[in-house]
PDB file of C-alpha atoms in Angstrom:
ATOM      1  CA  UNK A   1       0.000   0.000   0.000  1.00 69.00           C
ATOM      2  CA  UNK A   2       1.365   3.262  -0.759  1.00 81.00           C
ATOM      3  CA  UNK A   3       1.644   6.597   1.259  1.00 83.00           C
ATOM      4  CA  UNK A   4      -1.173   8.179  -0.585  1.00 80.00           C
ATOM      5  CA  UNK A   5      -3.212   4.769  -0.323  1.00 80.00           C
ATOM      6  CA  UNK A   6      -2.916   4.798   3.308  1.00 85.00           C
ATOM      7  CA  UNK A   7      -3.764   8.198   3.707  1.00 88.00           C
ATOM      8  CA  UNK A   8      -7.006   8.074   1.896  1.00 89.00           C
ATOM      9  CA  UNK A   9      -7.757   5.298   4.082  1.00 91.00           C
ATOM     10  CA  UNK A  10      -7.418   6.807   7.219  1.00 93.00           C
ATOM     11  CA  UNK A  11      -9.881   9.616   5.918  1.00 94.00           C
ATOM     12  CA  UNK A  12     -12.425   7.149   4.741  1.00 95.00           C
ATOM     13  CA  UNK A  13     -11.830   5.530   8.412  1.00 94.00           C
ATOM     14  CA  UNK A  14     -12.346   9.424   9.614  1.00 95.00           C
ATOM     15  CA  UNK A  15     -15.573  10.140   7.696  1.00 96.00           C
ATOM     16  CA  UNK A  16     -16.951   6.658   8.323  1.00 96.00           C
ATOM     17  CA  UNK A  17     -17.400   7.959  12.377  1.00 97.00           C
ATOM     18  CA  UNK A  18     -19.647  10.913  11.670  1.00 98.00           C
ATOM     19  CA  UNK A  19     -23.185   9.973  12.162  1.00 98.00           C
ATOM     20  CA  UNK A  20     -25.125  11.458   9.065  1.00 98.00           C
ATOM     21  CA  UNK A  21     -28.668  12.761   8.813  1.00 98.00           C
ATOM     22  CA  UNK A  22     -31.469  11.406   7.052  1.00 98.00           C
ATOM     23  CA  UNK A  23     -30.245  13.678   4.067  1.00 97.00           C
ATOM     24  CA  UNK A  24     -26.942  12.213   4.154  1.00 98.00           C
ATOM     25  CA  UNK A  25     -25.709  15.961   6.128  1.00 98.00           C
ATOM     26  CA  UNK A  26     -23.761  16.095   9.477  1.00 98.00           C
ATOM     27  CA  UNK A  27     -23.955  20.299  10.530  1.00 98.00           C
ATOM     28  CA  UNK A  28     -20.743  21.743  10.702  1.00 98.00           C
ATOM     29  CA  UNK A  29     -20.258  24.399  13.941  1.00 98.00           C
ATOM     30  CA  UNK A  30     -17.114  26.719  12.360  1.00 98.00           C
ATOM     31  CA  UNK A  31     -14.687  28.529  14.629  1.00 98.00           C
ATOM     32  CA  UNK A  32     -11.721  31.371  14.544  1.00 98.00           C
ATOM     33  CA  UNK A  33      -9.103  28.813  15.485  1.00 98.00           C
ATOM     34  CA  UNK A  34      -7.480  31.178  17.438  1.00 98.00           C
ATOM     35  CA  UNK A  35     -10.013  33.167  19.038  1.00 97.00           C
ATOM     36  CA  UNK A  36     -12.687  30.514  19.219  1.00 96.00           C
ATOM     37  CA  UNK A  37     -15.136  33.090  17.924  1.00 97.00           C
ATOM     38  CA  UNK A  38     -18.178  31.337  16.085  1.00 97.00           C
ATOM     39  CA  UNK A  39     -18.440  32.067  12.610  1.00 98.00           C
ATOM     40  CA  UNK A  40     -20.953  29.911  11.493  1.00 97.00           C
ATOM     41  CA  UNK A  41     -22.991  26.951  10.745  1.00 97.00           C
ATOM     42  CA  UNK A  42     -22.761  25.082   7.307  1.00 97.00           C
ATOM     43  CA  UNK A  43     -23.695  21.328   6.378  1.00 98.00           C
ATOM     44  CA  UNK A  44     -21.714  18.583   4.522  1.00 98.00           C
ATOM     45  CA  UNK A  45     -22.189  15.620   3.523  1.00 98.00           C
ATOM     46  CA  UNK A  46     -19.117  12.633   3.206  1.00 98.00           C
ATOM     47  CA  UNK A  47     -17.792  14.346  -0.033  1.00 98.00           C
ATOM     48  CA  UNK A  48     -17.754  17.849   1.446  1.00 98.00           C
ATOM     49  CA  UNK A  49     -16.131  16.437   4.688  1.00 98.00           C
ATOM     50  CA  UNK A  50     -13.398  14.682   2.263  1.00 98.00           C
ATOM     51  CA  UNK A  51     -12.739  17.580   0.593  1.00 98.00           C
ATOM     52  CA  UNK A  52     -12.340  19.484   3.459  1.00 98.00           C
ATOM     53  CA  UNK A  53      -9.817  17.147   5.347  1.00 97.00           C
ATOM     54  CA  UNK A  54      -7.765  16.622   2.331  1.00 96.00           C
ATOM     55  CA  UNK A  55      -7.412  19.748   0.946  1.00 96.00           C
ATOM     56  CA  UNK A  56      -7.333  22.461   4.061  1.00 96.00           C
ATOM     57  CA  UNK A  57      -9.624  24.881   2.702  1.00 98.00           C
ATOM     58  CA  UNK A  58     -13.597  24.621   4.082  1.00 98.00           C
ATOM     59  CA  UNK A  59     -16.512  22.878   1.718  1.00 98.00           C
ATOM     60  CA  UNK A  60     -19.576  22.564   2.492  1.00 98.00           C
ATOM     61  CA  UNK A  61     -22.669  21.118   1.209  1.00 98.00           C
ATOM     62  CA  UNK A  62     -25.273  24.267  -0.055  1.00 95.00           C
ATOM     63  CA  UNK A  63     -28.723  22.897   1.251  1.00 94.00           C
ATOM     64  CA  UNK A  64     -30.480  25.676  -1.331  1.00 93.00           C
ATOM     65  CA  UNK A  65     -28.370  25.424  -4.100  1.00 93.00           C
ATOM     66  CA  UNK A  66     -27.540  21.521  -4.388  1.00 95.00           C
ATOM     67  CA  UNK A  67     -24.051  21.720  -5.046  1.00 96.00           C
ATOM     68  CA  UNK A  68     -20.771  22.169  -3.384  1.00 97.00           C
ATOM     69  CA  UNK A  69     -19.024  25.093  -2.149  1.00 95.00           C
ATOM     70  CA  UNK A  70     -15.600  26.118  -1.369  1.00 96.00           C
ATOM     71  CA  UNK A  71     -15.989  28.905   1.495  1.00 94.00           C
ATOM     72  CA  UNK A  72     -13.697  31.759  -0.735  1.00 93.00           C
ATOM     73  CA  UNK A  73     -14.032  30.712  -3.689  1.00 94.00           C
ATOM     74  CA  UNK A  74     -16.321  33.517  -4.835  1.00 91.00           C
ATOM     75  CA  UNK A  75     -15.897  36.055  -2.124  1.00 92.00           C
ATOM     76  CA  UNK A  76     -12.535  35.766  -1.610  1.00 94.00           C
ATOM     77  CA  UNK A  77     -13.443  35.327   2.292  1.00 95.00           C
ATOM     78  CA  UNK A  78     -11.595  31.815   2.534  1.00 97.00           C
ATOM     79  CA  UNK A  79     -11.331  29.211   5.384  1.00 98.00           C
ATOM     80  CA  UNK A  80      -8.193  27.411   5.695  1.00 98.00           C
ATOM     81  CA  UNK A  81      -8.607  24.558   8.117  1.00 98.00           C
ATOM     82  CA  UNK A  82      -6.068  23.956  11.317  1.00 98.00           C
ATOM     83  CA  UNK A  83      -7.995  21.351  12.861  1.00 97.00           C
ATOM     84  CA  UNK A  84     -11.935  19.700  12.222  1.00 97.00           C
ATOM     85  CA  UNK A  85     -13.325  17.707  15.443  1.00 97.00           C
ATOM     86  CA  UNK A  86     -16.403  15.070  15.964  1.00 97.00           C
ATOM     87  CA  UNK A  87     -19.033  15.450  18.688  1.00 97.00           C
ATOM     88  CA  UNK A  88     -19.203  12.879  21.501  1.00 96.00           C
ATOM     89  CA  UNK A  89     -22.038  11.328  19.295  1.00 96.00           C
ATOM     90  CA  UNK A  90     -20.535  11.812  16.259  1.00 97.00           C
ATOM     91  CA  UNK A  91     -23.619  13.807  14.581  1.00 97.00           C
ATOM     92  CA  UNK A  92     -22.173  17.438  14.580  1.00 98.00           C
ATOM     93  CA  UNK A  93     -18.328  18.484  13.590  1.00 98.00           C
ATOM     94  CA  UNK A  94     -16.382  21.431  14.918  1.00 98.00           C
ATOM     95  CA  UNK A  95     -13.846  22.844  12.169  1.00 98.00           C
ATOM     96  CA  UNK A  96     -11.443  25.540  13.455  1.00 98.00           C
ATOM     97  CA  UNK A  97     -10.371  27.458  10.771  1.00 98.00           C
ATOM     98  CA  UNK A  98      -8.390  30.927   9.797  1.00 98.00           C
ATOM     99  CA  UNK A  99     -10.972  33.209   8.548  1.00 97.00           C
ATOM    100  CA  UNK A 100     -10.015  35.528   5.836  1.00 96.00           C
ATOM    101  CA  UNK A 101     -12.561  38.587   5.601  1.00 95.00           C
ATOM    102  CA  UNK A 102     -16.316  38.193   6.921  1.00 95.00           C
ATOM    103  CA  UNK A 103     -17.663  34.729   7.171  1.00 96.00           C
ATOM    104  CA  UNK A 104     -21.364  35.379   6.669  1.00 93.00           C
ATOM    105  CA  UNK A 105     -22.658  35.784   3.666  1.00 89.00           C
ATOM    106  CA  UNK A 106     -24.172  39.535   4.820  1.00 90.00           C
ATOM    107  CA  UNK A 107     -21.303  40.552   4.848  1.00 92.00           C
ATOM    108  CA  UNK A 108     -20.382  40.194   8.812  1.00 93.00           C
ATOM    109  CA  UNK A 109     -17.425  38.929  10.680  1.00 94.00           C
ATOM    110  CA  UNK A 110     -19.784  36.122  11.747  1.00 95.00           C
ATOM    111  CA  UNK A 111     -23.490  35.153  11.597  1.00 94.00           C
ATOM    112  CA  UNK A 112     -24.206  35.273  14.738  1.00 92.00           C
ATOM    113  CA  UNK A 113     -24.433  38.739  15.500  1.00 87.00           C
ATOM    114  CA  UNK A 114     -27.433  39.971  13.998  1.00 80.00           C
ATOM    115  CA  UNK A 115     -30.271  38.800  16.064  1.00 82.00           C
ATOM    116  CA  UNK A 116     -30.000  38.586  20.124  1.00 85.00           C
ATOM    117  CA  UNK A 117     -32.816  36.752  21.524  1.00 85.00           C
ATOM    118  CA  UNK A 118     -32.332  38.525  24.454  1.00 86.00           C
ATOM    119  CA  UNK A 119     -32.484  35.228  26.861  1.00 88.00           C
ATOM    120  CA  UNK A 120     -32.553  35.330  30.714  1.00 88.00           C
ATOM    121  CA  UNK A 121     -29.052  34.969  32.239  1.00 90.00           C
ATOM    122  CA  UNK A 122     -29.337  32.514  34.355  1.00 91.00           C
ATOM    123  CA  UNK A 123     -28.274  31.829  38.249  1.00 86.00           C
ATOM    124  CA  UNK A 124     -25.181  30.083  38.954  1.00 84.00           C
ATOM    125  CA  UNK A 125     -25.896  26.875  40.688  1.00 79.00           C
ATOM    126  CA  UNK A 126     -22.955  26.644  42.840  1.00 70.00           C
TER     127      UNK A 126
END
């Protein structure tokens, strides 16, 4: 078996853990690597996932569109990947990634700061 042989096996090995939805889509929870910020929330499916792991730039799965997309690729505003993680359950992934330029598609850093739902903080339980 060769280097590259073994490598695409241990990817297969690594994609065959996440537990996929009915749709064949595992969410994707996408984080400033270095500042843990949260960017986002895309899907992919095991051919997004691969191309993500093998290639260090973020692709996702666009639920609206149907197709693939490279996170850059028209914007500009890449993601290059420094580490992806599975959930205890396997069913959602954590990719940590250096953002380049606004991650949300608005135009904003991240997509999370739009809407505050204003929840109750709540006691500490000590």
């Amino acid at each position: 078996m060769s280097d590259a042989d073994g490598q695409a096996a241990l990817v297969e090995a690594r994609i065959a853990q996440v537990v996929f939805n009915a749709d064949g889509l595992a969410p994707v929870i996408v984080q400033q690597w270095d500042s843990h910020e949260v960017l986002m929330l895309a899907w992919v499916d095991a051919e997004a996932l691969r191309r993500t792991l093998t290639s260090g730039r973020a692709t996702y799965w666009s639920r609206s569109r149907r197709e693939y997309w490279r996170k850059g690729d028209a914007s500009g505003n890449i993601q290059v990947v420094h580490e992806a993680r599975l959930d205890c359950d396997g069913d959602a992934i954590l990719l940590l990634v250096a953002q380049t330029g606004p991650a949300c598609h608005t135009g904003t850093r991240t997509c999370f700061d739009a809407n505050d739902l204003e929840a109750t903080v709540g006691a500490d339980q000590s």
